Tab-separated table of N, CA and C in Angstrom:
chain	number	residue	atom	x	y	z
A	1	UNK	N	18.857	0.882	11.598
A	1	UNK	CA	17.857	-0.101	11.252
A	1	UNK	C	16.763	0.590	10.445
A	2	UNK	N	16.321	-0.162	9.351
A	2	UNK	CA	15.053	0.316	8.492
A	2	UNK	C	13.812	-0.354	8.623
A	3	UNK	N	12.927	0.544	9.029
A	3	UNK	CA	11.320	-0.149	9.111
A	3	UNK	C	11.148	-0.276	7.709
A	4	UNK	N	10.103	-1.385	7.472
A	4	UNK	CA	9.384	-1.666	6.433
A	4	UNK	C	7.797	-1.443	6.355
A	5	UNK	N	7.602	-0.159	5.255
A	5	UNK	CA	6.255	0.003	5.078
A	5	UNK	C	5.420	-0.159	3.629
A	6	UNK	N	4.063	-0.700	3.982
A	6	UNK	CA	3.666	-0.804	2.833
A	6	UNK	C	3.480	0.236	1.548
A	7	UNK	N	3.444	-0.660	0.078
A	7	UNK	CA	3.668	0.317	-0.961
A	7	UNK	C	2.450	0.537	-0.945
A	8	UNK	N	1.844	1.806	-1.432
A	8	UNK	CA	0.608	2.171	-1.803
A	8	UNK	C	0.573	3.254	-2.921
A	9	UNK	N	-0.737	3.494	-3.937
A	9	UNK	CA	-0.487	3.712	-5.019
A	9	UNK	C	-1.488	4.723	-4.833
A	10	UNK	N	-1.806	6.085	-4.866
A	10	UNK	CA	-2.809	6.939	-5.202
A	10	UNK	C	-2.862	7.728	-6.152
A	11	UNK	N	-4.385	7.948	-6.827
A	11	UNK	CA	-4.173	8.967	-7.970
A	11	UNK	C	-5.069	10.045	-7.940
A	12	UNK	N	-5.050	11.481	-8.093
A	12	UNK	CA	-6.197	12.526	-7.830
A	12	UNK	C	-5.340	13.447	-8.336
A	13	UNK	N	-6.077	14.594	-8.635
A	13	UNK	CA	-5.806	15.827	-8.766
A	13	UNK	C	-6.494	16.997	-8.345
A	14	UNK	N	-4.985	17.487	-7.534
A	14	UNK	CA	-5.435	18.757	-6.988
A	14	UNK	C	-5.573	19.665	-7.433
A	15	UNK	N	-6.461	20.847	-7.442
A	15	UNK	CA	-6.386	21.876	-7.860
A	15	UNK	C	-4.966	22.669	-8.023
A	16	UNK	N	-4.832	23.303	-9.531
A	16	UNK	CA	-3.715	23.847	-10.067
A	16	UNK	C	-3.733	25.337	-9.925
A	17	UNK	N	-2.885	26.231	-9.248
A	17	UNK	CA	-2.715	27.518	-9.063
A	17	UNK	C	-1.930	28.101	-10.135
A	18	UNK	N	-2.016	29.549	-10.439
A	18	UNK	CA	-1.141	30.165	-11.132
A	18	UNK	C	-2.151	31.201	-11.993
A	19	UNK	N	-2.152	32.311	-11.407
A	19	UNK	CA	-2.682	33.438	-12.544
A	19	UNK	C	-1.416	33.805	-13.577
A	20	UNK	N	-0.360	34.167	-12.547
A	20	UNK	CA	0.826	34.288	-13.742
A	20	UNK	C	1.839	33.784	-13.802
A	21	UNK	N	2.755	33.292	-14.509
A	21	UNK	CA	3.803	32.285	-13.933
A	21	UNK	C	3.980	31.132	-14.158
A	22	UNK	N	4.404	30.579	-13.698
A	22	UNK	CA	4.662	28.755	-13.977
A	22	UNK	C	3.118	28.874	-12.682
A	23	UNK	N	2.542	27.911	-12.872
A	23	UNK	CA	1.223	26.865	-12.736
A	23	UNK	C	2.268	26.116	-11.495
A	24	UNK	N	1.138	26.073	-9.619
A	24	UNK	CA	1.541	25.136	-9.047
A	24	UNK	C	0.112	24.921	-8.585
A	25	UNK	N	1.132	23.748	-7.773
A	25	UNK	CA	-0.397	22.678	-6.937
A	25	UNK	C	-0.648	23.353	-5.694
A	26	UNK	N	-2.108	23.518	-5.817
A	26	UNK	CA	-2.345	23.758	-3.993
A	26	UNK	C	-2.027	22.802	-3.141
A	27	UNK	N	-1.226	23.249	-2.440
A	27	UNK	CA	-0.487	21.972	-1.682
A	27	UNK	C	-0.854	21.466	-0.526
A	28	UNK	N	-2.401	22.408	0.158
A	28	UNK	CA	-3.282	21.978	0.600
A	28	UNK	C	-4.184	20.944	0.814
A	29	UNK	N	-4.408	21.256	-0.721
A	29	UNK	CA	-5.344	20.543	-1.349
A	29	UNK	C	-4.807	18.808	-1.592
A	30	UNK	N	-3.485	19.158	-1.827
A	30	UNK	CA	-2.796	17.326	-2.160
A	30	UNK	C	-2.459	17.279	-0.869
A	31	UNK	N	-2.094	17.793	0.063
A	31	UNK	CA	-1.781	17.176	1.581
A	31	UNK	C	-3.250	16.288	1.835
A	32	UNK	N	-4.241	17.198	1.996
A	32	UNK	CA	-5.853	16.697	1.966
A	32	UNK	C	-6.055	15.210	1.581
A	33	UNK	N	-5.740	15.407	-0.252
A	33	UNK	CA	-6.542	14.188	-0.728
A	33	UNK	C	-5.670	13.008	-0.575
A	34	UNK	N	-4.216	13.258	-0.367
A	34	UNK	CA	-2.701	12.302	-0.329
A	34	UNK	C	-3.401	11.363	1.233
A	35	UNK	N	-3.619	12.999	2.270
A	35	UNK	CA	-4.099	11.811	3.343
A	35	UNK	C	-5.369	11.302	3.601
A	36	UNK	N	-6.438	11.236	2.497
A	36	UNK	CA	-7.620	10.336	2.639
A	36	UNK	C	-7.093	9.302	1.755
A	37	UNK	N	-6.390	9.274	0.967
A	37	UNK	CA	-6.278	8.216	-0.084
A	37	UNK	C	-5.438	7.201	0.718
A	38	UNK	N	-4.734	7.426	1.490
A	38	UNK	CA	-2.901	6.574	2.260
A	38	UNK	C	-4.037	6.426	3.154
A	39	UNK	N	-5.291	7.245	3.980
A	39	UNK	CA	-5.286	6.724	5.569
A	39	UNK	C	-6.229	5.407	4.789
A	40	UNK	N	-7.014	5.365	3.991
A	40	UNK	CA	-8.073	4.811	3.181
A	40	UNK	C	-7.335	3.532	2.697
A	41	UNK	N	-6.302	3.360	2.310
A	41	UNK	CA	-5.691	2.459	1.684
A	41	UNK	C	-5.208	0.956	2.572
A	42	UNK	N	-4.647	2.115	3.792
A	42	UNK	CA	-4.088	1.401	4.710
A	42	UNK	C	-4.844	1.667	5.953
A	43	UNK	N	-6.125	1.589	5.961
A	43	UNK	CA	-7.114	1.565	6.705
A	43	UNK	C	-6.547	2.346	8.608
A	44	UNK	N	-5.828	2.959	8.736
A	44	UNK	CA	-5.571	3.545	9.346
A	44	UNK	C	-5.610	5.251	9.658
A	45	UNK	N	-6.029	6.573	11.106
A	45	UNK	CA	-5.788	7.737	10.685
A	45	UNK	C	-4.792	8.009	10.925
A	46	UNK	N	-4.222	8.888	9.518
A	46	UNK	CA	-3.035	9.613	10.140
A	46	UNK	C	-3.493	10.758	10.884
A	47	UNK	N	-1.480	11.168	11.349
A	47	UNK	CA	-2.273	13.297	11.788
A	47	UNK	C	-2.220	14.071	11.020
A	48	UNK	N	-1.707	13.368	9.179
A	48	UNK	CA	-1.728	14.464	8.445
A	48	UNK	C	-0.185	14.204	7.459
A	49	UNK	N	-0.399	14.857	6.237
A	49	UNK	CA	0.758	14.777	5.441
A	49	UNK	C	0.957	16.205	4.794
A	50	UNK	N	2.155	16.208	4.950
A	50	UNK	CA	2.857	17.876	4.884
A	50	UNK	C	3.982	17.630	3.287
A	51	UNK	N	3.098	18.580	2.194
A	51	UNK	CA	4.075	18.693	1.048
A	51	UNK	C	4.624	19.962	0.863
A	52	UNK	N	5.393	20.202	-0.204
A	52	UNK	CA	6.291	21.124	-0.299
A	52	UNK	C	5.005	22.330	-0.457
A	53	UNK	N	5.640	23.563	-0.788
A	53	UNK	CA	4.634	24.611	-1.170
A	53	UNK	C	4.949	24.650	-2.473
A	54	UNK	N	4.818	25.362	-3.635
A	54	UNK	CA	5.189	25.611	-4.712
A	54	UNK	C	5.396	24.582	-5.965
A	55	UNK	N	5.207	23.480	-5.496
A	55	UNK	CA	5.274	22.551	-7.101
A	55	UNK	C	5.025	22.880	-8.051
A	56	UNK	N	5.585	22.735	-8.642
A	56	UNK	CA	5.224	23.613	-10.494
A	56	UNK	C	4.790	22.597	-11.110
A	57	UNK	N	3.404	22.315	-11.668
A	57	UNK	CA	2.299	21.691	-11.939
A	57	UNK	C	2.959	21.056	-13.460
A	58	UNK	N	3.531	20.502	-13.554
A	58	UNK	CA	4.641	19.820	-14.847
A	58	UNK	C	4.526	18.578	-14.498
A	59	UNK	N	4.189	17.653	-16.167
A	59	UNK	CA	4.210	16.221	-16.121
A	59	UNK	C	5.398	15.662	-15.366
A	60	UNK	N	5.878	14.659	-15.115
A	60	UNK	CA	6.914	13.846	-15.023
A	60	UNK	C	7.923	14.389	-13.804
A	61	UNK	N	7.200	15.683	-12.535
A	61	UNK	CA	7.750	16.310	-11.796
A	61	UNK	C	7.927	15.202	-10.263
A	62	UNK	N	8.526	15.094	-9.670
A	62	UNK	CA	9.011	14.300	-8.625
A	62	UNK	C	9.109	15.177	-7.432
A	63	UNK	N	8.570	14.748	-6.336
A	63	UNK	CA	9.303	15.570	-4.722
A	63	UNK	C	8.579	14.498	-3.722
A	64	UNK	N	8.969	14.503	-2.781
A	64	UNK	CA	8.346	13.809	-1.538
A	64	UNK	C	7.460	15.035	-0.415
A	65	UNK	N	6.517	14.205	-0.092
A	65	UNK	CA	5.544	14.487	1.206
A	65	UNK	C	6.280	13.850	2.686
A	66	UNK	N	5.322	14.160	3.311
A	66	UNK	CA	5.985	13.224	4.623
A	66	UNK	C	4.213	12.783	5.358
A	67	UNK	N	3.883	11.635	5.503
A	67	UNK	CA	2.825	11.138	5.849
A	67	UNK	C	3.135	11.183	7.598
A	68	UNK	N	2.635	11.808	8.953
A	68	UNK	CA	2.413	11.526	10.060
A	68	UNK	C	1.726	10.598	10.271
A	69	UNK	N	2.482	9.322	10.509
A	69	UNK	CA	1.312	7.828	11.121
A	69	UNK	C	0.639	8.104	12.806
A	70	UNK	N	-0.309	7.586	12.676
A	70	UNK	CA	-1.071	7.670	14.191
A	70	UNK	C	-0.810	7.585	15.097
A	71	UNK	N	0.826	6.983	15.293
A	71	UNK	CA	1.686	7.280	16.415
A	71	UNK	C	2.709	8.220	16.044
A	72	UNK	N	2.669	8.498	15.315
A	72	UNK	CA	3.533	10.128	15.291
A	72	UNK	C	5.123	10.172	14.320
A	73	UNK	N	5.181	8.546	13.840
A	73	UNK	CA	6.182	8.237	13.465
A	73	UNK	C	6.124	9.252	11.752
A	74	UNK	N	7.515	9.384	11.112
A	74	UNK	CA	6.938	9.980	9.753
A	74	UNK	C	7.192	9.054	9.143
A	75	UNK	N	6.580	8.843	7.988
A	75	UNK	CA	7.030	8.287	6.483
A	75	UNK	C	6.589	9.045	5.394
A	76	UNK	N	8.248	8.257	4.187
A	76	UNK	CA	8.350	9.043	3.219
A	76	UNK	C	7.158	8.819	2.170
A	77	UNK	N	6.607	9.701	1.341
A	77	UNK	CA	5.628	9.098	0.535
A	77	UNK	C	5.871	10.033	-0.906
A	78	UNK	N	6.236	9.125	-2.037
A	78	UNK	CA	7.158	10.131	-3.429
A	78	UNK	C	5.926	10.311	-4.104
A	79	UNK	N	6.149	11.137	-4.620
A	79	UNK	CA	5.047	11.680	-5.250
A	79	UNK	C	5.632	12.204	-6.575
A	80	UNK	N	4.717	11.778	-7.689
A	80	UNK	CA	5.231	12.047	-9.045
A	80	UNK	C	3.592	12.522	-10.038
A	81	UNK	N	4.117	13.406	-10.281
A	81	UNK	CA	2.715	14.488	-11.811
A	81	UNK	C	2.298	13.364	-12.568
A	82	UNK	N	1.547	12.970	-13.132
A	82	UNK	CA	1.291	12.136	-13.986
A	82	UNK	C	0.498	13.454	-15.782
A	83	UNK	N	0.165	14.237	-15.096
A	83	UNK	CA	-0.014	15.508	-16.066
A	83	UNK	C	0.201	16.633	-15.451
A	84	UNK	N	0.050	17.810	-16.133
A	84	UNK	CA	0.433	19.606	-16.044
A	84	UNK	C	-1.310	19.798	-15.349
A	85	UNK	N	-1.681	19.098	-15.247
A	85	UNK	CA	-3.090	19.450	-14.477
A	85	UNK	C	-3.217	19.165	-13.144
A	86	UNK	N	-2.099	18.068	-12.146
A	86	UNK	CA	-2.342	18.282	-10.900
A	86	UNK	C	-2.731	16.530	-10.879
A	87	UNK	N	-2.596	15.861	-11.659
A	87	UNK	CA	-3.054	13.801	-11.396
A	87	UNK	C	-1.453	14.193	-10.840
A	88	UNK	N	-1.789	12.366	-10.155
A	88	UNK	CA	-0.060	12.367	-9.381
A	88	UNK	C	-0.579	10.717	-9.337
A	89	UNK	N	0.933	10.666	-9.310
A	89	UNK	CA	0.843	8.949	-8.299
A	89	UNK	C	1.587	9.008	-6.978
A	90	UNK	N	1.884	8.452	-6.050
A	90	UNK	CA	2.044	8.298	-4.966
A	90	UNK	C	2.255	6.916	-4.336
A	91	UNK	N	3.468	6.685	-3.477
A	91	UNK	CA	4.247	5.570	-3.264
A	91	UNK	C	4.648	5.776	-2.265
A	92	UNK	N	4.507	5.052	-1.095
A	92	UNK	CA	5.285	4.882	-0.159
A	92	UNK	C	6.174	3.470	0.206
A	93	UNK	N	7.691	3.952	-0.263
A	93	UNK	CA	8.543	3.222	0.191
A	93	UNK	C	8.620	2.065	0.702
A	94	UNK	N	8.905	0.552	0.632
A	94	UNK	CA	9.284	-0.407	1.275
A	94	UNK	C	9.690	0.058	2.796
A	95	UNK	N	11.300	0.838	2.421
A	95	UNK	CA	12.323	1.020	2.995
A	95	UNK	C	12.199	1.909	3.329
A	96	UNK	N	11.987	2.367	4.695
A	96	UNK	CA	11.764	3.867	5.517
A	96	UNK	C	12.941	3.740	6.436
A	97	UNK	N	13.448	5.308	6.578
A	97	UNK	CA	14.540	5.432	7.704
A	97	UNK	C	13.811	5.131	8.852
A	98	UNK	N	14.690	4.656	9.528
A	98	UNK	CA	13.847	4.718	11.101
A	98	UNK	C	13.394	6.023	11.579
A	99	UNK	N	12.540	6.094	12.485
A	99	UNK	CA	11.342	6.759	12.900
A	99	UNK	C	12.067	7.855	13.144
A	100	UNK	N	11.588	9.289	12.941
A	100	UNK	CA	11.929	10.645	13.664
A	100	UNK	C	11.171	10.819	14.685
């Protein structure tokens, strides 16, 4: 069975890392602003949203987060670059697997 959660749309940019190398996102920093923007949206707190480490700070780049809802359930939340500077948009799914 699939829960249904609302879509939501966020945009910010996190600070971009990289002295040498391919350029990533502090992934800190977008866990941070991903979960004031989602708890803000959907007027609820989470316990927090956990992204990859290492994103390489590139337009048109794609990966998922995982948003912890206030009962502990996860959801998926996609996350896509909108520039090489760290903007993103952010979506969470209709269609979520059922709860872990």
């Amino acid at each position: 069975m699939r829960r249904r959660a609302t879509a939501l749309l966020a945009l910010a940019g996190p600070t971009v890392l990289g002295a040498c190398g391919e350029r990533t996102l502090d992934d800190r920093e977008l866990e941070s602003t991903l979960k004031q923007q989602l708890d803000s949206s959907a007027g609820v707190t989470s316990q927090g949203v956990v992204c990859p480490d290492d994103v390489v700070a590139e337009r048109g780049r794609r990966f998922e987060c995982t948003l912890v809802a206030p009962n502990g359930d996860q959801v998926r939340v996609d996350v896509r670059l909108t520039n090489s500077e760290g903007g993103f948009s952010a979506n969470v799914p209709r269609e979520q697997p059922d709860a872990r």
